[in-house]
Amino acid sequence: MGKDNVYFHTVYWPSVQIGDGRNWTMLHHLSTTEYLNYEGGKFSKSKNRGVFGPAARETGIPASVWRYYLLSTRPETADAMFSWSDCVAANNNVLLNNFGNFINRALKFVSALYDGVIPDGGDEPGPLSPNDEYDAEFVASVNGLLKDYIDAMEAVKLRLGLQTVMLISMRGNNYLQSSGLNKALKASDPKRCAQVVSRAVNLIYVLSALVYPFMPATSDSILAQLNAPARVVPEVLSTDILAGHTIGKPEHLFKKIEDNMVDVWRVKFGGAPEETAPEVAKATKKGKGSKKAASQVITDPNVPKTPEILALEAKIAEQGQVVRGLKGQTPRTAELDTQIKDEVDGLKKLKTELEHLLSTAS
């Protein structure tokens, strides 16, 4: 719930319920948020600034990635900022290289070296011992993170809960790395290799439950690859998927988003830039000539948008924000006017470059 609705739901409406005298169900807990802003400014439907509803789907970004990024930046304690570069980094660096990599690496190993059947590592069904001969630190670490996750979720600290999920998957990646899981380990110490595989697969089973509140489709995909039913969140790491179980087909959970899409989406969802002519007139005091130079570059819809054009349009949009930000500063001083003039000159230079690119491309 947004912070602007807190008074109604915590003071006004409970007072009405109490005043009525009947046995109404009362508010128990309220999770509120601050504001989510957009790329250095605010979301605005009227100005087409920001990505809304169907437009989010049209980007081609999967729903699970949207859910992860927005929840990971949830403004629980202070205003937060939506950033396309952060969104792409969240997909590529966290979901793909951390969370997805751990799951895909472990399950592909089972598929390739064990014909998709979980090997017998010697673990009995049930909780793994925190005093294990080989993996005591790993088990204790995962169990501690599971407690952190449960505590965070019970306190409705959703962002912390999601961060903890990613810490657990990172711990899984480190476990595979430190255990030296590869073909050589299978050949030299087949029992230990089977044990590492079994414990990694059971950690993946835990992750399927932890991630469900945030990314249910991703959870379903993990369960399909494990060929296992949905489960509850455990308090400790256990051996629940036993030796002899046949997994499903391993598949990548996430795909890379190219970095150049950041500029594309910034331009597409940046909204209509505000007029910069008044800033130019005040800063340069050259009258109509300056206003004309600062006018918007009119693009031909028939001219294909190359990556260079899209990138330059993004720079123009950013430079326009700089000019507008300076204009809003008070008090107005000679130094500020000079700075505005310099930034407006930079804006005009970028627009001249864009006009040249457009004429070349047409």
XYZ file of C-alpha atoms in Angstrom:
362
model
C 0.000 0.000 0.000
C 1.246 3.488 -0.849
C 2.136 5.767 2.033
C -0.555 8.270 1.047
C -3.248 5.726 2.042
C -1.865 4.952 5.494
C -3.995 7.445 7.456
C -7.292 6.131 6.088
C -6.531 2.478 6.803
C -4.787 2.901 10.172
C -6.721 5.750 11.812
C -9.894 6.792 10.040
C -11.443 3.455 9.107
C -10.551 1.619 12.364
C -12.186 4.542 14.217
C -15.363 4.025 12.197
C -15.319 0.315 13.011
C -14.832 0.947 16.733
C -17.523 3.612 16.752
C -19.990 1.213 15.096
C -19.702 -1.107 18.092
C -20.015 -4.361 16.183
C -17.408 -7.121 16.110
C -15.666 -6.222 12.858
C -12.376 -7.816 11.781
C -9.775 -5.205 12.615
C -6.508 -4.326 10.910
C -3.665 -6.532 12.115
C -0.688 -5.582 9.993
C -0.071 -3.065 7.240
C 2.764 -3.133 4.716
C 3.317 0.265 3.166
C 5.741 1.655 0.624
C 7.255 4.968 -0.303
C 7.209 6.178 -3.919
C 8.801 4.551 -6.949
C 10.191 7.201 -9.295
C 11.356 6.855 -12.888
C 14.818 7.538 -14.340
C 15.575 10.632 -12.270
C 12.013 11.989 -12.390
C 8.467 10.784 -11.817
C 6.167 8.403 -13.636
C 3.536 10.314 -15.619
C 0.785 8.739 -17.707
C -0.270 12.110 -19.100
C 3.260 12.704 -20.420
C 3.820 9.047 -21.413
C 6.789 8.969 -19.080
C 7.443 5.507 -17.698
C 6.245 2.038 -18.626
C 2.673 1.060 -17.766
C 0.408 -2.005 -18.116
C 0.390 -3.527 -21.612
C 3.506 -1.574 -22.580
C 5.520 -3.601 -20.057
C 4.484 -6.786 -21.827
C 5.354 -5.300 -25.216
C 8.993 -4.903 -24.145
C 9.339 -8.684 -24.303
C 10.732 -8.785 -20.756
C 9.256 -11.885 -19.063
C 6.822 -11.367 -16.198
C 9.191 -13.110 -13.772
C 11.932 -10.603 -14.546
C 9.524 -7.685 -14.022
C 8.401 -9.197 -10.740
C 11.955 -9.719 -9.553
C 13.213 -6.260 -10.461
C 10.236 -4.339 -9.081
C 10.198 -6.322 -5.836
C 13.969 -6.041 -5.432
C 13.635 -2.240 -5.669
C 10.418 -2.083 -3.609
C 10.498 1.275 -1.782
C 9.895 -0.150 1.689
C 11.837 2.399 3.727
C 12.519 5.248 1.282
C 11.638 6.370 -2.224
C 13.237 4.190 -4.902
C 14.165 4.797 -8.527
C 13.239 2.701 -11.561
C 16.207 2.469 -13.917
C 16.399 0.576 -17.209
C 20.101 -0.086 -16.715
C 19.399 -1.557 -13.262
C 16.545 -3.626 -14.677
C 18.769 -5.166 -17.357
C 21.563 -5.727 -14.823
C 19.119 -7.474 -12.481
C 18.228 -9.913 -15.245
C 21.742 -10.522 -16.546
C 23.797 -10.414 -13.348
C 21.402 -11.772 -10.728
C 18.738 -13.935 -12.343
C 20.804 -15.308 -15.233
C 24.338 -15.497 -13.837
C 23.471 -16.313 -10.216
C 20.074 -17.889 -9.649
C 19.571 -19.445 -13.073
C 23.191 -20.530 -13.442
C 23.152 -22.563 -10.224
C 19.981 -24.417 -11.122
C 20.920 -25.054 -14.745
C 24.467 -26.140 -13.951
C 23.409 -28.700 -11.339
C 20.503 -30.170 -13.303
C 22.461 -30.367 -16.572
C 25.179 -32.257 -14.719
C 22.597 -34.787 -13.515
C 21.142 -35.069 -17.010
C 24.470 -35.450 -18.793
C 26.435 -37.646 -16.366
C 23.694 -39.609 -14.597
C 21.110 -39.917 -17.379
C 18.770 -37.668 -15.395
C 18.655 -39.951 -12.346
C 19.690 -38.681 -8.895
C 22.687 -40.742 -7.741
C 23.036 -42.268 -4.286
C 25.260 -40.019 -2.207
C 24.645 -41.867 1.036
C 22.367 -39.268 2.666
C 19.369 -40.564 4.571
C 15.976 -38.886 4.042
C 15.440 -35.921 6.360
C 17.491 -32.983 7.647
C 21.183 -32.810 6.824
C 23.479 -32.677 9.820
C 25.117 -29.313 10.607
C 28.048 -31.425 11.815
C 28.502 -33.143 8.464
C 32.025 -34.349 7.745
C 32.295 -32.472 4.448
C 29.594 -29.818 4.338
C 29.014 -28.622 7.917
C 29.636 -24.981 6.999
C 27.443 -25.209 3.910
C 24.516 -26.769 5.788
C 24.784 -24.304 8.687
C 24.969 -21.367 6.285
C 21.881 -22.448 4.339
C 19.952 -23.107 7.558
C 20.845 -19.639 8.837
C 19.669 -18.051 5.597
C 16.425 -20.035 5.733
C 15.759 -18.568 9.175
C 16.496 -15.085 7.821
C 14.052 -15.678 4.971
C 11.249 -16.859 7.253
C 11.785 -13.948 9.651
C 11.758 -11.439 6.795
C 8.595 -12.833 5.227
C 6.725 -12.975 8.534
C 7.624 -9.311 9.061
C 6.448 -8.545 5.486
C 9.933 -7.386 4.540
C 9.496 -8.625 1.000
C 12.605 -7.050 -0.459
C 14.794 -8.597 2.241
C 13.112 -11.949 1.695
C 13.892 -11.831 -2.027
C 17.461 -10.750 -1.362
C 17.845 -13.766 0.915
C 16.633 -16.094 -1.844
C 19.413 -14.797 -4.068
C 21.954 -15.195 -1.271
C 20.937 -18.851 -0.946
C 21.326 -19.441 -4.686
C 24.720 -17.704 -4.514
C 25.629 -20.075 -1.699
C 24.635 -22.938 -3.988
C 26.920 -21.655 -6.747
C 29.792 -21.363 -4.279
C 29.098 -24.896 -3.057
C 29.392 -26.373 -6.548
C 32.572 -24.391 -7.119
C 34.252 -25.261 -3.811
C 33.254 -28.931 -4.139
C 34.851 -29.114 -7.560
C 31.800 -30.640 -9.222
C 32.933 -31.881 -12.646
C 33.641 -35.041 -14.618
C 36.991 -35.457 -12.890
C 35.335 -35.599 -9.453
C 32.895 -38.234 -10.694
C 35.800 -40.341 -11.915
C 38.069 -39.894 -8.886
C 35.494 -39.858 -6.054
C 32.093 -41.034 -7.323
C 30.578 -41.210 -3.827
C 31.445 -37.595 -2.988
C 30.308 -36.443 -6.437
C 26.938 -38.149 -5.921
C 26.645 -36.525 -2.505
C 27.315 -33.031 -3.885
C 24.770 -33.582 -6.655
C 22.113 -34.802 -4.223
C 22.588 -31.870 -1.868
C 22.622 -29.318 -4.698
C 19.412 -30.752 -6.165
C 17.704 -30.631 -2.779
C 18.783 -27.014 -2.359
C 17.193 -26.296 -5.739
C 14.012 -27.924 -4.411
C 14.130 -25.519 -1.466
C 14.588 -22.560 -3.825
C 11.463 -23.568 -5.736
C 9.432 -22.880 -2.592
C 11.313 -19.746 -1.535
C 10.907 -18.017 -4.887
C 7.229 -18.909 -5.340
C 5.744 -15.780 -3.643
C 7.853 -13.574 -5.902
C 8.054 -15.454 -9.211
C 5.444 -18.222 -9.335
C 6.070 -19.038 -13.006
C 9.773 -19.508 -12.284
C 8.904 -21.758 -9.351
C 6.672 -23.866 -11.605
C 9.462 -24.170 -14.162
C 11.924 -25.350 -11.510
C 9.458 -27.957 -10.275
C 8.910 -29.194 -13.839
C 12.668 -29.549 -14.341
C 12.963 -31.371 -11.029
C 9.885 -33.472 -11.849
C 8.756 -32.852 -8.260
C 5.565 -31.583 -6.581
C 5.248 -28.187 -4.932
C 6.450 -28.043 -1.345
C 6.320 -25.830 1.722
C 9.187 -23.654 2.896
C 11.412 -25.782 5.164
C 13.165 -24.603 8.285
C 16.356 -26.549 7.474
C 17.994 -28.122 4.444
C 16.875 -31.724 4.063
C 17.187 -34.659 1.699
C 13.700 -34.735 0.195
C 14.455 -35.745 -3.400
C 15.945 -39.194 -2.992
C 18.391 -41.311 -4.971
C 16.778 -42.949 -7.972
C 14.456 -40.022 -8.722
C 14.337 -39.049 -12.383
C 14.397 -35.332 -13.073
C 12.767 -33.518 -16.004
C 14.507 -31.759 -18.868
C 16.900 -28.976 -17.761
C 16.217 -25.638 -19.441
C 17.474 -22.097 -18.957
C 15.171 -20.109 -16.672
C 16.273 -16.731 -18.030
C 17.779 -15.259 -21.181
C 20.261 -12.424 -21.571
C 18.930 -8.949 -22.365
C 21.307 -7.008 -24.606
C 22.716 -3.851 -23.012
C 21.766 -1.669 -25.994
C 18.092 -2.197 -25.133
C 18.573 0.222 -22.229
C 18.844 3.165 -24.630
C 15.988 1.848 -26.765
C 13.586 1.653 -23.819
C 14.720 4.970 -22.369
C 13.786 6.676 -25.612
C 10.546 4.740 -26.080
C 9.265 5.389 -22.555
C 10.912 8.743 -21.894
C 7.785 10.720 -22.765
C 7.556 13.864 -24.848
C 10.462 16.184 -23.902
C 9.396 19.542 -22.562
C 10.010 22.654 -24.635
C 13.510 23.976 -24.092
C 13.072 27.252 -26.017
C 12.380 29.398 -22.930
C 15.575 28.133 -21.296
C 17.550 29.000 -24.387
C 16.018 32.457 -24.646
C 16.790 33.268 -21.033
C 20.281 31.835 -21.095
C 21.496 33.181 -24.413
C 19.229 36.231 -24.832
C 19.344 35.838 -28.570
C 15.619 35.917 -29.172
C 13.862 33.952 -31.848
C 17.053 32.574 -33.384
C 17.881 30.701 -30.193
C 14.349 29.390 -29.844
C 14.452 28.024 -33.341
C 17.794 26.319 -32.724
C 16.464 24.650 -29.586
C 13.269 23.335 -31.119
C 12.603 19.603 -31.222
C 14.187 17.533 -33.946
C 11.330 16.258 -36.080
C 12.025 12.670 -37.088
C 10.683 10.997 -40.193
C 8.800 7.829 -39.158
C 9.957 6.203 -42.403
C 13.616 6.553 -41.440
C 14.858 3.368 -39.677
C 16.072 3.917 -36.140
C 19.642 2.642 -35.994
C 21.298 1.896 -32.630
C 23.299 5.121 -33.063
C 20.119 7.178 -33.557
C 18.405 5.537 -30.588
C 21.440 6.122 -28.383
C 21.643 9.773 -29.432
C 17.925 10.263 -28.790
C 18.475 8.841 -25.294
C 21.317 11.324 -24.705
C 19.096 14.180 -25.869
C 16.362 13.094 -23.472
C 18.865 12.941 -20.595
C 20.346 16.322 -21.505
C 16.844 17.785 -21.605
C 16.313 16.536 -18.055
C 19.535 18.257 -16.989
C 18.350 21.561 -18.474
C 14.943 21.280 -16.821
C 16.544 20.407 -13.507
C 18.785 23.461 -13.603
C 15.868 25.678 -14.523
C 14.003 24.531 -11.436
C 16.819 25.492 -9.084
C 16.541 28.569 -6.890
C 17.747 31.190 -6.340
C 18.695 32.150 -9.905
C 22.254 33.448 -10.019
C 24.612 34.551 -12.747
C 26.572 31.329 -12.301
C 23.408 29.260 -12.665
C 22.397 31.163 -15.813
C 25.835 30.481 -17.276
C 25.535 26.804 -16.428
C 22.084 26.669 -18.041
C 23.492 28.289 -21.173
C 26.317 25.731 -21.357
C 23.918 22.803 -20.942
C 21.523 24.233 -23.536
C 24.454 24.601 -25.936
C 25.243 20.944 -25.306
C 21.626 20.061 -25.997
C 21.680 21.955 -29.296
C 24.900 20.210 -30.311
C 23.328 16.784 -29.669
C 20.269 17.740 -31.719
C 22.483 18.905 -34.576
C 24.249 15.527 -34.511
C 20.885 13.772 -34.564
C 19.716 15.845 -37.536
C 22.889 14.852 -39.380
C 22.374 11.154 -38.626
C 18.745 11.328 -39.712
C 19.602 13.052 -42.975
C 22.309 10.462 -43.641
C 19.935 7.576 -42.921
C 17.081 8.927 -45.054
